[in-house]
Amino acid sequence: MYRSFMMIIFILLPIYSWCATSTVATNLYPANLNGLKSQFQTAMKSFSDVASIHYSLAGIKELGIQPPDTYCNDIKKLVDKTNIESIYHATEAAKTLTNCNLPVEDYRSKISSTIQSDKSTTAEIYYAVRSSINLGLNIDESLIEKRLNTLAKTDDSILSQGYALLTGAQLSPAIAKYYADTINDLVQQADEIDGRILQYEGGISTTGLIFNAFYEVAEKAGTSIKIDPKQLLKFANYFSTKRHVATLRSAYYLTKAFKYISDNKNSMPIVVTRVSSSEVNTQNPSILVSVTNLFGQPVGEMIVTAESAKRNEDGVVVISKQKLTSKSSDFTVYELPFYDKKIPRGFYTIHLTLTPQTDGKFIGLTDHTIDVKVTSEVTLENVELNIVDRDNAAQMKTYKLTYPNGLSNNLEMDYHQKLIIKFQIKDKQTDEFIRVQQAFLRFTNKQSNKEIIYLAEATSGSNPQYKVEVDLTTNANDFRHQSDAYELVLLVGDALLQKAFSWKLTDNIQLSFHDDNVPDIDHLNIYSAKPEIIHQFREAEKRPPAIVSLVFSGLTLLPLLILLISWLKLGFNLSGLPLGLSPLGFHISHGAAFALMYFYWKYLDMFQTMRYLALVSIPLFLFGHRVLAILAARREKKV
């Protein structure tokens, strides 16, 4: 049984994965397009490197703005003639200007050596080839192809393969076609996220570079780009989610990607977005949607059909197979009349399909959804304010209220009584009593402005009634037993109301409590600045006079002084000192150990000293052992 179940799962899962089609959910709105333009223009005010010049000038040109030739001097000043990547950026930036000629001979040797070198990476080969073409230099295509084949064996990273495609796009159509045939293999290496997005490790700059390489090499080969429409939609969805990018490189490749997939020569994802308010009511009865490409440009006439509109709560279909009407001459905006008294308030999902009326390689024409909500106006009815004696329910004062008028007379309550408020909420369009998400009763102390809020709860049934009860004995702690005048307000709100509202039931209700007032907590003081904590260290103890230190230092040196005096009195005996390399090494090592003690006292810590002492002790031990052996041999001879 278990094996049969697992077999069914393994069969159905690939079928489901194949059938699931992602749609482009968002569009690059003009604000985001202007954001990219602003990012480039801001960078153009001041450049720190030639790469920034390249990405800024090329990016702004992709958006249809020709940069001035005044930037040519910046290019010549910032280019590093010994760096092939810098040369590439300089030649690309110069190409965006109408009149900027770079000195070819200054770069020829570096370009040639990069192509010839066995240590060059795929990216450096691309930089060299592209720079050669920009400068009008001849290139050996067979050598380039050989270098790319060699590099493919040692570096199979996705970025290296992307640069190989870009390099192939600079060569002959035959070579470009070889690389264009590998596009599908590279697409399969992309990471899929939630079944909706395809991207490469490295983020927007890496994904954008490789995606643009697909189009460049296919264009040079003279073939259409071989990407499955579902996969292309997932790439487009990834790019469209990038509302803001951090670097100029990412902004440049994102702009190029949008331009490629918005070109009607290629397969073009269609973007459907709601441009009207999500709220549908009597004042806003229609829904407006835009139909564009990812660049926010018209895609021609479309038949836009609302296949269904379902209420999210229960799946009830309220609209089926209804066509939208074009509202603009360029066929970018369509209207769907949606409001009807028969359509109940609630949240709805509308499913749209598109049928193109012009030629084009459109993808993503189905499964577009937009979310709206039908809202309504409400009023309060059957409103009662009751003041009831706690011990005798028969003693009750009842006040009938009519929205939006409050009570004109003042009310009084003491701790023997409780307040009960009842009301119903009616939808003006359907005349039905409804429930709302929020209904509260608020007391506001007129002196301290302290607020006490109680929840109004609805009864069950088809005609719900809201009720809130406040007992001045059991709820006295909420008011901190503060007998005072209060303002009484009813608050009603809901996501499906056109407008939430507050209704002041009375401006003055006097509450009297049995116990003494409890002081209010100053809630504002909780968040105010606290006194600065100033840490005070213990004051240093008084040091002894300098003479004491000198005396103890002298006592420390006293044994050395006694030794020197003894030597002077008895005389030095250097005849027993053996000569040779070992004694010399022993005394040098011994002196180094003493020097190390001094450095430990002045500069080093214990761990550093132990490390150096371990090194010094090796020659000290070897030379010392040798010296002792020599002295022992001499003693034996004397005997």
XYZ file of C-alpha atoms in Angstrom:
639
model
C 0.000 0.000 0.000
C 2.789 2.399 0.972
C 4.770 1.555 -2.174
C 1.696 2.120 -4.367
C 1.085 5.506 -2.721
C 4.695 6.593 -3.234
C 4.541 5.439 -6.871
C 1.498 7.665 -7.434
C 3.323 10.619 -5.833
C 6.375 10.134 -8.078
C 4.155 9.999 -11.157
C 1.937 12.964 -10.320
C 4.630 15.304 -8.982
C 6.466 15.808 -12.317
C 3.116 16.243 -14.111
C 2.061 18.916 -11.624
C 5.445 20.620 -11.893
C 5.172 20.647 -15.690
C 1.618 21.980 -15.669
C 2.248 24.725 -13.108
C 2.833 27.996 -14.992
C 4.119 31.056 -13.199
C 2.952 34.483 -14.238
C 4.693 37.819 -14.046
C 3.173 39.340 -10.943
C 4.466 42.884 -11.012
C 5.511 45.546 -13.473
C 8.439 47.921 -13.580
C 6.385 51.023 -12.869
C 7.544 54.445 -14.081
C 8.616 55.262 -10.523
C 11.044 52.357 -10.598
C 12.170 53.294 -14.105
C 12.793 56.797 -12.880
C 14.595 55.288 -9.906
C 17.074 53.531 -12.211
C 17.491 56.732 -14.184
C 18.055 58.696 -10.980
C 20.637 56.149 -9.808
C 22.627 56.578 -13.031
C 22.321 60.366 -13.038
C 23.425 60.599 -9.409
C 26.511 58.517 -10.152
C 27.328 60.711 -13.157
C 27.899 63.713 -10.877
C 31.166 62.308 -9.577
C 33.203 59.261 -10.607
C 35.844 57.408 -8.611
C 36.640 54.630 -11.105
C 36.205 53.859 -14.775
C 33.768 50.964 -14.099
C 31.277 53.438 -12.596
C 31.589 55.587 -15.730
C 30.875 52.585 -17.953
C 27.797 51.362 -16.073
C 26.356 54.867 -15.598
C 26.789 56.059 -19.186
C 25.723 52.746 -20.748
C 22.759 52.436 -18.380
C 21.453 55.935 -19.010
C 21.809 55.368 -22.760
C 19.743 52.159 -22.509
C 17.004 54.358 -21.045
C 17.083 56.612 -24.092
C 19.261 59.469 -22.810
C 22.453 60.310 -24.714
C 25.295 61.192 -22.301
C 27.418 64.242 -23.224
C 30.966 63.918 -24.589
C 32.364 65.830 -21.626
C 32.858 62.514 -19.828
C 35.568 61.509 -22.302
C 38.220 63.278 -20.232
C 37.120 61.382 -17.123
C 37.491 58.093 -18.989
C 41.036 58.907 -20.126
C 42.009 60.085 -16.659
C 40.701 57.084 -14.696
C 41.644 54.216 -17.023
C 44.474 51.933 -15.870
C 46.417 50.953 -18.993
C 47.964 47.949 -17.235
C 44.619 46.387 -16.236
C 42.542 44.659 -18.908
C 39.255 45.076 -17.001
C 39.880 48.802 -16.688
C 40.611 48.997 -20.440
C 37.357 47.139 -21.156
C 35.301 49.547 -19.052
C 37.023 52.530 -20.693
C 36.317 51.323 -24.245
C 32.696 50.482 -23.389
C 32.178 53.901 -21.806
C 33.810 55.672 -24.760
C 31.522 53.794 -27.154
C 28.440 55.336 -25.517
C 29.634 58.836 -26.436
C 29.316 60.315 -29.906
C 32.890 61.558 -30.130
C 35.416 59.985 -27.763
C 38.498 58.404 -29.366
C 40.910 56.517 -27.153
C 44.610 56.041 -28.121
C 44.672 52.519 -29.542
C 48.409 51.977 -29.214
C 48.278 52.592 -25.452
C 46.200 49.439 -24.996
C 47.330 47.138 -27.828
C 50.112 45.358 -25.930
C 48.007 44.637 -22.826
C 45.118 43.317 -24.929
C 47.441 41.081 -26.955
C 49.247 39.710 -23.885
C 45.932 38.922 -22.167
C 44.721 36.895 -25.143
C 48.055 35.068 -25.439
C 48.491 34.344 -21.719
C 47.635 30.889 -20.398
C 46.812 32.459 -17.020
C 43.956 34.643 -18.323
C 40.452 33.845 -17.076
C 37.330 33.633 -19.236
C 36.286 37.080 -18.021
C 39.676 38.546 -18.989
C 39.456 36.939 -22.433
C 36.055 38.577 -22.905
C 37.416 41.933 -21.731
C 40.279 41.673 -24.213
C 38.108 40.599 -27.155
C 35.457 43.221 -26.485
C 38.094 45.925 -26.061
C 39.686 44.886 -29.380
C 36.374 45.254 -31.182
C 35.655 48.610 -29.547
C 39.105 49.900 -30.578
C 38.917 48.437 -34.089
C 41.742 45.894 -33.593
C 41.865 42.589 -35.437
C 41.419 39.402 -33.400
C 42.442 35.809 -34.111
C 39.105 33.979 -33.765
C 40.669 30.524 -33.887
C 43.001 31.423 -31.039
C 40.119 32.856 -29.013
C 38.028 29.750 -29.610
C 40.936 27.531 -28.569
C 41.476 29.538 -25.381
C 37.750 29.316 -24.519
C 37.723 25.543 -25.008
C 40.753 25.179 -22.739
C 39.246 27.365 -20.047
C 35.940 25.438 -20.198
C 37.792 22.344 -18.988
C 39.315 24.069 -15.953
C 36.543 26.504 -14.950
C 32.942 25.369 -15.364
C 31.380 27.955 -13.046
C 28.164 29.559 -14.239
C 29.774 33.006 -14.411
C 32.628 31.662 -16.538
C 30.106 30.090 -18.906
C 28.280 33.419 -19.110
C 31.476 35.222 -20.114
C 32.120 32.484 -22.691
C 28.709 33.224 -24.258
C 29.464 36.955 -24.293
C 32.817 36.261 -25.964
C 31.186 33.969 -28.507
C 28.776 36.799 -29.345
C 31.793 38.885 -30.471
C 33.027 36.233 -32.927
C 31.677 34.838 -36.210
C 28.045 33.669 -36.502
C 29.199 30.051 -36.778
C 31.059 30.212 -33.467
C 28.198 32.197 -31.910
C 25.739 29.483 -32.981
C 27.799 26.861 -31.145
C 27.448 28.839 -27.937
C 23.806 29.720 -28.597
C 23.034 25.990 -28.642
C 24.266 25.767 -25.034
C 21.734 28.298 -23.713
C 19.258 25.622 -22.651
C 21.975 23.861 -20.622
C 22.706 27.102 -18.755
C 19.007 27.691 -18.096
C 18.790 24.270 -16.454
C 21.532 25.329 -14.019
C 19.454 28.239 -12.657
C 18.073 28.010 -9.125
C 14.278 27.854 -8.902
C 12.535 29.509 -5.948
C 8.908 28.712 -4.978
C 8.183 27.568 -8.524
C 7.973 31.226 -9.552
C 11.509 32.557 -9.910
C 14.677 31.533 -11.710
C 18.004 33.078 -10.719
C 21.699 32.300 -10.559
C 23.914 32.283 -7.507
C 25.509 35.689 -7.266
C 22.386 37.818 -7.329
C 21.067 40.306 -9.821
C 24.418 41.197 -11.441
C 25.297 37.560 -12.218
C 21.772 36.654 -13.329
C 21.514 39.804 -15.441
C 24.903 39.233 -17.093
C 24.083 35.630 -18.058
C 20.532 36.490 -19.144
C 21.806 39.296 -21.385
C 24.448 36.910 -22.774
C 21.616 34.629 -23.956
C 20.191 37.393 -26.130
C 23.538 38.732 -27.390
C 24.870 35.367 -28.566
C 21.498 34.357 -30.089
C 21.315 37.673 -31.952
C 24.852 37.211 -33.350
C 24.044 33.621 -34.363
C 20.882 34.801 -36.123
C 18.657 32.415 -34.164
C 15.830 32.891 -31.715
C 16.635 32.441 -28.061
C 15.875 28.898 -26.956
C 14.226 29.345 -23.578
C 10.964 27.686 -22.611
C 8.211 30.338 -22.149
C 7.577 29.149 -18.592
C 11.250 29.557 -17.750
C 11.370 32.961 -19.415
C 8.414 34.046 -17.281
C 10.269 32.947 -14.160
C 13.328 34.988 -15.138
C 11.066 37.956 -15.875
C 9.383 37.541 -12.502
C 12.787 37.611 -10.798
C 13.800 40.826 -12.538
C 10.451 42.491 -11.884
C 10.773 41.857 -8.142
C 14.002 43.860 -8.037
C 12.480 47.214 -7.216
C 15.781 48.696 -6.037
C 19.383 47.574 -6.578
C 22.473 48.554 -4.621
C 25.199 48.784 -7.268
C 25.579 50.455 -10.655
C 26.609 47.114 -12.175
C 23.339 45.516 -11.054
C 21.319 48.528 -12.224
C 22.949 48.365 -15.663
C 22.333 44.643 -16.202
C 18.790 44.947 -14.837
C 18.046 47.739 -17.321
C 19.419 45.684 -20.216
C 17.404 42.628 -19.154
C 14.196 44.656 -19.070
C 14.963 46.068 -22.504
C 15.573 42.646 -24.044
C 12.366 41.082 -22.711
C 10.376 44.184 -23.646
C 11.507 44.066 -27.290
C 8.721 42.874 -29.595
C 11.322 40.997 -31.684
C 11.663 38.568 -28.793
C 9.199 36.630 -26.687
C 7.549 39.271 -24.530
C 5.958 38.688 -21.128
C 2.707 40.609 -20.641
C 2.158 42.415 -17.373
C -1.331 43.036 -16.013
C -1.622 45.329 -13.018
C -4.463 47.110 -11.264
C -4.111 50.887 -11.571
C -7.298 51.873 -9.778
C -8.052 51.608 -6.097
C -8.533 48.118 -4.684
C -11.745 49.370 -3.092
C -14.985 48.986 -5.074
C -18.135 50.820 -3.975
C -20.788 53.262 -5.170
C -18.218 56.053 -5.523
C -15.680 53.797 -7.289
C -17.731 51.207 -9.201
C -15.136 50.118 -11.812
C -11.728 48.459 -11.804
C -8.995 49.754 -14.111
C -6.139 47.483 -15.175
C -3.077 48.230 -17.283
C -1.686 45.875 -19.918
C 1.958 46.591 -20.799
C 5.364 45.030 -21.156
C 7.944 45.072 -18.376
C 9.185 48.462 -19.554
C 5.689 49.879 -19.008
C 5.155 50.285 -22.762
C 2.035 49.467 -24.858
C 1.828 45.996 -26.411
C -1.036 46.629 -28.822
C -4.737 45.878 -28.698
C -5.864 43.019 -26.499
C -9.173 41.400 -25.689
C -9.116 41.265 -21.895
C -11.645 38.895 -20.352
C -12.562 38.444 -16.707
C -12.928 34.669 -16.669
C -14.239 34.741 -13.113
C -14.444 36.801 -9.963
C -14.568 34.684 -6.811
C -15.222 35.730 -3.258
C -12.296 34.572 -1.148
C -14.483 33.675 1.814
C -16.557 30.954 0.171
C -15.492 30.745 -3.509
C -18.792 32.101 -4.824
C -18.445 33.254 -8.463
C -20.049 36.662 -9.040
C -18.710 37.409 -12.562
C -17.979 35.035 -15.437
C -16.664 35.590 -18.978
C -17.010 39.380 -18.895
C -14.941 41.437 -21.345
C -13.177 44.600 -20.286
C -13.448 47.850 -22.239
C -10.396 49.737 -23.515
C -10.126 53.191 -21.937
C -7.009 54.546 -23.688
C -5.988 55.088 -27.295
C -2.775 53.064 -26.866
C -4.659 50.092 -25.385
C -2.794 50.161 -22.067
C -5.796 50.688 -19.741
C -8.959 48.557 -19.582
C -12.087 48.941 -17.444
C -14.196 46.316 -15.689
C -17.510 47.560 -14.193
C -17.698 45.552 -10.994
C -19.948 47.180 -8.417
C -23.470 45.862 -8.161
C -25.904 45.741 -5.258
C -26.198 42.015 -5.846
C -22.483 41.533 -5.162
C -22.043 41.275 -1.395
C -19.263 43.013 0.482
C -16.074 40.988 0.725
C -12.668 40.254 -0.767
C -12.555 39.024 -4.370
C -9.956 37.574 -6.733
C -10.505 38.294 -10.427
C -8.927 35.952 -13.005
C -8.056 37.593 -16.330
C -7.008 36.198 -19.699
C -5.755 38.132 -22.719
C -6.177 37.538 -26.449
C -3.822 39.612 -28.648
C -5.268 41.319 -31.722
C -1.841 42.064 -33.215
C 1.133 39.946 -34.226
C 3.709 39.352 -31.553
C 5.492 36.698 -29.511
C 3.444 37.235 -26.367
C 3.740 34.966 -23.346
C 1.930 35.025 -20.021
C -1.525 35.678 -21.480
C -3.416 33.607 -18.906
C -3.689 33.149 -15.162
C -3.435 36.833 -14.296
C -5.146 37.706 -11.027
C -6.009 40.959 -9.325
C -7.411 41.366 -5.827
C -10.168 43.827 -4.938
C -12.631 44.346 -2.107
C -16.252 45.467 -2.195
C -16.934 47.903 0.620
C -20.133 49.403 1.936
C -21.501 52.161 4.122
C -23.089 51.252 7.441
C -25.182 52.907 10.076
C -25.937 52.107 13.726
C -29.456 51.208 14.742
C -31.355 50.119 17.873
C -28.827 51.846 20.092
C -29.552 51.713 23.810
C -27.602 53.058 26.764
C -28.705 51.465 30.051
C -27.651 52.353 33.600
C -28.572 49.395 35.802
C -28.439 48.920 39.574
C -26.183 45.978 40.424
C -28.478 44.578 43.120
C -31.809 45.411 41.557
C -31.998 44.984 37.797
C -35.508 46.458 37.770
C -34.065 49.853 38.626
C -32.756 50.711 35.175
C -32.510 53.956 33.236
C -32.717 53.497 29.465
C -31.651 56.074 26.871
C -32.485 55.597 23.178
C -29.946 57.091 20.790
C -30.020 57.782 17.071
C -26.775 57.876 15.126
C -25.002 60.285 14.796
C -26.610 62.327 17.605
C -25.318 61.929 21.160
C -26.984 62.520 24.526
C -27.439 66.164 25.392
C -27.865 65.710 29.157
C -25.149 64.661 31.600
C -25.120 61.178 33.112
C -24.098 60.036 36.591
C -23.059 56.587 37.804
C -21.666 55.239 41.059
C -20.077 51.984 42.153
C -23.508 50.412 42.779
C -24.322 50.559 39.055
C -23.177 49.209 35.752
C -23.382 50.519 32.202
C -24.815 48.381 29.380
C -24.764 49.545 25.754
C -26.468 47.610 22.931
C -26.497 48.369 19.226
C -26.705 46.833 15.760
C -24.744 47.654 12.580
C -26.723 47.806 9.332
C -25.372 47.765 5.772
C -27.001 50.672 3.908
C -26.937 48.911 0.544
C -28.450 45.569 1.573
C -30.337 46.617 4.756
C -28.798 43.632 6.514
C -27.357 43.607 10.014
C -23.674 42.695 9.817
C -20.645 41.956 11.967
C -17.500 44.062 11.876
C -13.917 43.350 12.826
C -13.655 46.062 15.472
C -16.230 47.559 17.839
C -15.092 49.276 21.044
C -16.399 51.513 23.778
C -13.917 54.116 24.968
C -13.940 56.096 28.227
C -11.693 59.181 28.291
C -10.935 60.977 31.550
C -11.553 64.644 30.804
C -8.831 65.810 33.178
C -5.985 63.322 32.635
C -7.002 62.198 29.087
C -6.487 58.616 30.202
C -8.368 56.135 27.984
C -10.093 52.926 29.070
C -11.339 50.748 26.208
C -13.791 47.825 26.300
C -14.599 45.352 23.547
C -18.163 45.126 22.211
C -19.089 41.530 21.418
C -21.724 40.384 18.922
C -24.381 37.770 19.537
C -24.786 34.787 17.243
C -27.540 34.536 14.661
C -28.507 36.240 11.419
C -29.218 39.604 13.089
C -26.219 40.098 15.383
C -26.488 42.574 18.231
C -23.445 44.106 19.867
C -23.258 44.495 23.626
C -20.696 45.970 26.002
C -21.107 45.902 29.803
C -19.044 47.907 32.323
C -19.509 47.207 36.063
C -18.076 50.061 38.146
C -17.338 47.696 41.034
C -15.594 44.847 39.217
C -13.975 47.193 36.676
C -12.926 49.866 39.152
C -9.246 48.943 38.838
C -9.379 49.784 35.119
C -10.273 53.340 36.074
C -7.816 53.291 39.038
C -10.829 54.282 41.198
C -10.638 57.830 39.822
C -14.016 59.497 40.319
C -14.276 62.087 37.582
C -16.048 63.206 34.410
C -15.526 60.977 31.379
C -16.246 61.183 27.660
C -17.964 58.132 26.137
C -17.223 57.209 22.494
C -18.236 54.196 20.364
C -15.611 53.085 17.793
C -16.492 50.935 14.754
C -14.055 49.776 12.083
C -13.684 47.084 9.434
C -11.587 46.492 6.307
C -14.808 46.304 4.284
C -16.239 49.613 5.504
C -15.859 52.638 3.275
C -14.954 54.630 6.333
C -14.446 53.709 9.966
C -16.072 56.090 12.418
C -16.279 57.118 16.053
C -19.532 58.260 17.655
C -19.510 60.382 20.802
C -22.391 59.023 22.869
C -22.036 61.602 25.624
C -19.583 64.353 26.409
C -19.977 64.050 30.176
C -20.666 60.973 32.257
C -19.768 61.372 35.949
C -18.345 58.198 37.529
C -18.082 57.764 41.302
C -16.024 54.982 42.913
C -16.018 53.740 46.498
C -12.257 53.525 47.122
C -9.720 56.306 47.057
C -8.065 57.332 43.814
C -4.945 55.482 42.717
C -2.370 57.785 41.083
C -1.924 57.365 37.347
C 1.214 55.855 35.902
C 3.016 58.397 33.787
C 3.258 56.300 30.627
C 5.136 59.005 28.772
C 7.829 58.956 31.430
C 8.488 55.283 30.689
C 10.000 56.261 27.341
C 11.705 59.481 28.452
C 15.469 59.756 28.760
C 16.873 58.287 31.947
C 19.658 59.957 33.971
C 23.064 59.344 32.482
C 25.010 56.578 34.179
C 28.531 57.818 34.848
C 30.847 54.988 35.855
C 33.356 56.028 38.487
C 36.511 53.985 38.940
C 37.988 53.572 42.394
C 40.502 56.274 43.099
C 44.105 55.087 43.015
C 45.682 54.468 46.390
C 48.344 56.911 47.536
C 51.812 55.783 46.412
C 54.763 55.643 48.836
C 57.578 58.194 48.512
C 60.144 57.678 45.743
C 62.904 57.012 48.312
C 61.167 53.764 49.323
C 61.211 52.503 45.738
C 64.875 53.421 45.377
C 65.810 51.586 48.587
C 64.073 48.381 47.507
C 65.620 48.631 44.026
C 69.033 48.922 45.697
C 68.343 45.858 47.861
C 67.402 43.939 44.733
C 70.742 44.806 43.101
C 72.737 44.152 46.296
C 73.588 40.487 45.470
C 75.017 41.570 42.115
C 77.083 44.235 43.862
C 78.409 41.640 46.352
C 79.348 39.358 43.447
C 81.276 42.114 41.681
C 83.135 43.096 44.894
C 84.025 39.453 45.537
C 85.415 39.110 42.034
C 87.498 42.227 42.474
C 88.854 40.986 45.837
C 89.544 37.379 44.784
C 90.443 38.102 41.155
C 88.998 36.757 37.893
C 89.917 33.190 36.807
C 89.296 32.952 33.077
C 91.770 30.101 32.480
C 89.087 27.515 32.983
C 86.870 29.018 30.284
C 86.947 26.650 27.276
C 87.332 28.198 23.843
C 85.408 27.210 20.744
C 82.027 27.468 19.000
C 80.055 25.598 21.665
C 81.074 27.806 24.633
C 80.450 30.929 22.551
C 77.024 29.666 21.517
C 76.214 28.727 25.119
C 77.013 32.207 26.464
C 75.123 33.909 23.601
C 72.045 31.696 24.240
C 72.341 32.297 27.972
C 72.510 36.056 27.374
C 69.492 35.828 25.044
C 67.495 34.147 27.833
C 68.341 37.012 30.200
C 67.456 39.548 27.482
C 64.136 37.763 26.999
C 63.379 38.261 30.705
C 63.916 41.988 30.229
C 61.586 42.113 27.224
C 58.985 40.153 29.200
C 59.165 42.800 31.892
C 58.896 45.716 29.447
C 56.977 44.619 26.334
C 55.864 40.976 26.075
C 53.098 38.971 27.713
C 53.574 35.514 29.223
C 52.438 33.561 26.139
C 54.752 35.447 23.794
C 57.640 35.017 26.226
C 57.066 31.247 26.510
C 57.028 30.954 22.705
C 60.361 32.789 22.331
C 61.872 30.975 25.341
C 61.086 27.633 23.706
C 63.125 28.703 20.672
C 66.054 30.040 22.747
C 66.164 26.970 25.022
C 66.994 24.611 22.132
C 70.481 26.053 21.329
C 70.997 26.781 25.045
C 70.487 23.113 25.899
C 72.625 21.799 23.034
C 75.528 24.205 23.582
C 75.312 23.821 27.392
C 75.471 20.054 27.112
C 78.509 20.359 24.864
C 80.283 22.770 27.251
C 79.672 20.455 30.222
C 81.094 17.577 28.210
C 84.248 19.578 27.464
C 84.716 20.519 31.132
C 84.221 16.908 32.214
C 86.824 15.742 29.719
C 89.340 18.279 31.035
C 88.728 17.159 34.617
C 89.405 13.520 33.661
C 92.719 14.470 32.055
C 93.861 16.245 35.225
C 93.030 13.210 37.271
